[in-house]
Tab-separated table of C-alpha atoms in Angstrom:
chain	number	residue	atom	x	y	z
A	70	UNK	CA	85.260	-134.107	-131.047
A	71	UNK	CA	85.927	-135.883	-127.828
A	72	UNK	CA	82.820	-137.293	-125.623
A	73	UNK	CA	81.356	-135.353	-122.965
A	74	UNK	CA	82.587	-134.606	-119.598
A	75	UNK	CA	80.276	-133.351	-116.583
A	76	UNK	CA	83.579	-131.603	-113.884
A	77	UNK	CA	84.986	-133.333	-111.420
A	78	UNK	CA	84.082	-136.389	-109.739
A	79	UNK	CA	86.555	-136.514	-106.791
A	80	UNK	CA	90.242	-135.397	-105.741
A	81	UNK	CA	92.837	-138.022	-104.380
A	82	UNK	CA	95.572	-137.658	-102.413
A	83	UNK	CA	97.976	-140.027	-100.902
A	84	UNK	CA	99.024	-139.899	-97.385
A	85	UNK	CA	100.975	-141.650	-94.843
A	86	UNK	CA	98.264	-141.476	-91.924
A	87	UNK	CA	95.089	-142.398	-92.606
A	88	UNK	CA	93.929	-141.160	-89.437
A	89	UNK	CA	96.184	-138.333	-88.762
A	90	UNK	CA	95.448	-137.034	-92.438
A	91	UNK	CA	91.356	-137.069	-91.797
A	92	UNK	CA	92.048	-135.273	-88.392
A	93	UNK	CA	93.787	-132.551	-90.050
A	94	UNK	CA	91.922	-131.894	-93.091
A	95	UNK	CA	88.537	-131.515	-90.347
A	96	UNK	CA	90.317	-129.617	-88.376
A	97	UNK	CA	91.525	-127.290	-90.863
A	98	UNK	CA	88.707	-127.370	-93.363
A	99	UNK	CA	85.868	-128.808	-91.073
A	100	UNK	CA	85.655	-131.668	-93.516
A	101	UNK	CA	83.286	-135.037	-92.494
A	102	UNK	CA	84.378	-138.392	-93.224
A	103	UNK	CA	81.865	-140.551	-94.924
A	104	UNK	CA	82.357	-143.831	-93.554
A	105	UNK	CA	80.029	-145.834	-95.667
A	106	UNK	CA	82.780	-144.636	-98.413
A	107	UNK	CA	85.773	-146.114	-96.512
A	108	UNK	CA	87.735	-148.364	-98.719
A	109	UNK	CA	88.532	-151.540	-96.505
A	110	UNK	CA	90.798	-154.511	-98.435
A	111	UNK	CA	89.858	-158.625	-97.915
A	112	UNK	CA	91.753	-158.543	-94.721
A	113	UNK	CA	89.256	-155.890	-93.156
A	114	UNK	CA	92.602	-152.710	-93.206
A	115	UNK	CA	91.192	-149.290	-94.139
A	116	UNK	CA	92.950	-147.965	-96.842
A	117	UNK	CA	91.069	-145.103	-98.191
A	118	UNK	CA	88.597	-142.817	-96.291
A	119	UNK	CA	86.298	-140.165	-98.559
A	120	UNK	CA	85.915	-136.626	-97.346
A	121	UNK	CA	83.356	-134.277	-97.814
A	122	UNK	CA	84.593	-130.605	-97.503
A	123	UNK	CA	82.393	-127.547	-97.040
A	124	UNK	CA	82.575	-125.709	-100.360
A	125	UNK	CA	84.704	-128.050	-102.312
A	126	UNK	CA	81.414	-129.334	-104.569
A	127	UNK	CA	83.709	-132.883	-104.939
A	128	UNK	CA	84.558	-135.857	-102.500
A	129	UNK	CA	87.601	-135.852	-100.970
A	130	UNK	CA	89.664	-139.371	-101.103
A	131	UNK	CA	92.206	-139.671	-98.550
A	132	UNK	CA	94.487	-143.096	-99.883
A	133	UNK	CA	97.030	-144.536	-97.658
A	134	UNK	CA	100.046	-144.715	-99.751
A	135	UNK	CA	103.053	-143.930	-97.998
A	136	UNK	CA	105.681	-144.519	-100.501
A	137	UNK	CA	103.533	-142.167	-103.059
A	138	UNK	CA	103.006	-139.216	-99.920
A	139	UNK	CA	106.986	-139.328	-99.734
A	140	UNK	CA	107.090	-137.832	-102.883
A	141	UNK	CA	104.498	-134.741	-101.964
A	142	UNK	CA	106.962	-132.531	-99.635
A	143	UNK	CA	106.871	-129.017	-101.746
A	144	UNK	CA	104.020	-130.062	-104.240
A	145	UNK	CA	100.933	-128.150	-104.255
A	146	UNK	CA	98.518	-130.705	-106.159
A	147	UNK	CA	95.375	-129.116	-105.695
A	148	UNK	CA	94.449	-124.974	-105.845
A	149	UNK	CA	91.309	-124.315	-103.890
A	150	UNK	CA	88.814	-121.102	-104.682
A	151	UNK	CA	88.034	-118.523	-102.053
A	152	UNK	CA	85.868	-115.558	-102.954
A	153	UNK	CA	87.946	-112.709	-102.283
A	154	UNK	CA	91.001	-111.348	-100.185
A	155	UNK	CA	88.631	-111.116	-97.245
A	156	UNK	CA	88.143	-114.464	-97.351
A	157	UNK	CA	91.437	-115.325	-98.049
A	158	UNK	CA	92.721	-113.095	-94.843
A	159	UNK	CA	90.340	-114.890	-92.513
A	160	UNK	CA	91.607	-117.850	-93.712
A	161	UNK	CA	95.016	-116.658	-92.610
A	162	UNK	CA	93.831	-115.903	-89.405
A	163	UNK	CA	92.354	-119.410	-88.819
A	164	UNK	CA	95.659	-121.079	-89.891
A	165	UNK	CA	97.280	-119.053	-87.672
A	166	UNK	CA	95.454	-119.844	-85.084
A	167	UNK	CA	95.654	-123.852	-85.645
A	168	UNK	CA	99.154	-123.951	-85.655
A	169	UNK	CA	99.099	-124.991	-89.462
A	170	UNK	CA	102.172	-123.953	-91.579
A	171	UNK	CA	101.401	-120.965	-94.307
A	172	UNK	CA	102.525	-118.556	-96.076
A	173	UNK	CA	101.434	-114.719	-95.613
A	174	UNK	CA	99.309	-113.855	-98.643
A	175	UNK	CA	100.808	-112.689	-101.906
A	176	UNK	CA	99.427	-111.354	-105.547
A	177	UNK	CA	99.302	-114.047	-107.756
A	178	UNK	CA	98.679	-114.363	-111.356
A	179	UNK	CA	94.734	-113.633	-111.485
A	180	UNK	CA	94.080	-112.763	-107.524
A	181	UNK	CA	95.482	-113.076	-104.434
A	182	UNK	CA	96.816	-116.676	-102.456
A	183	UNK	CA	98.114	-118.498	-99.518
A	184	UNK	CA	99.772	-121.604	-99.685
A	185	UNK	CA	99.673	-124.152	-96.455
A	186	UNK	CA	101.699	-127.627	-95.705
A	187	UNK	CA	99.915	-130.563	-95.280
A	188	UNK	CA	101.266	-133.110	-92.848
A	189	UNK	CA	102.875	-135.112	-95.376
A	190	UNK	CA	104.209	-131.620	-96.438
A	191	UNK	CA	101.732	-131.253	-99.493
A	192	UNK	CA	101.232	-127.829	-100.489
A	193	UNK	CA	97.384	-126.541	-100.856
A	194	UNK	CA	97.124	-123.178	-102.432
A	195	UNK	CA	94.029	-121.215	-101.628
A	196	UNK	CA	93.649	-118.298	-104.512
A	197	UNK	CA	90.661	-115.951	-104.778
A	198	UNK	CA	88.414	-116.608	-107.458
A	199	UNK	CA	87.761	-113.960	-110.463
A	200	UNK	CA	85.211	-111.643	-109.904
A	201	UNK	CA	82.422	-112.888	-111.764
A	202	UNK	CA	84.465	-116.475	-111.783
A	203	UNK	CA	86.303	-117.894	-114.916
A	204	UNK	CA	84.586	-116.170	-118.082
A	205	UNK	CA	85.067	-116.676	-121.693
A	206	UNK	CA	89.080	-116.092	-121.307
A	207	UNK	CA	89.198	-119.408	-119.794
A	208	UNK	CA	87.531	-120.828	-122.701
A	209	UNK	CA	89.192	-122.975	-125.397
A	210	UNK	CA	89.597	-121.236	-129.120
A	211	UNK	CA	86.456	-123.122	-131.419
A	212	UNK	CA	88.249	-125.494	-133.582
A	213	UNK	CA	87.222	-125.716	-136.957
């Protein structure tokens, strides 16, 4: 049996714009920069900024890595909970009202999602959660 985990520590994403990429992600999801978390090399550059994001429960790293953000354009690397199409339609609305690239909302497997473009052209997927959130479905078989 493998060791324990305890969730998620933190997401990272690469980006191309350090500061462009922290502007948008506050604007859009009102998230705070933590600057006694900024990553700064031996020649004093910023390379990494963490974010914390209302509702997310994990830190946000923003990395500057052009080369890997290149690579993003039509990837959706990270699937964010909303509690239900409500939600999900104000959410819509508040795109919409930013300016911020998105698609209208559509069924999806287990609820109902959104996807919006990131500035590097990242996708981020908003999907309702399950009523009641992820029960025993979710759950791995019991190995013998």
């Amino acid at each position: 049996m493998s060791p324990t985990l305890s969730g998620l520590h933190h997401l990272k994403l690469p980006v191309a714009d350090l500061d462009a990429a922290t502007a948008w992600w506050a604007a859009v999801f009102d998230a705070r920069r933590v600057p006694r978390l900024d990553h700064i090399d031996d020649a004093g550059t910023r390379y990494a900024v963490v974010l914390e994001v209302p509702g997310l429960g994990v830190p946000l790293q923003l990395l500057l890595l052009p080369a890997a953000s290149s690579a993003l354009p039509g990837y959706d690397p990270v699937t964010l909970g909303v509690p239900d199409r409500r939600e999900l339609d104000r959410w819509t609305a508040h795109l919409t009202a930013l300016g911020v690239t998105h698609t209208p909302v559509a069924g999806g497997v287990i609820g109902d999602t959104l996807v919006l473009q990131t500035p590097e052209g990242a996708l981020v997927r908003l999907y309702t959660l399950p009523p009641g959130g992820f029960g025993p479905e979710f759950a791995a078989p019991a190995q013998d």
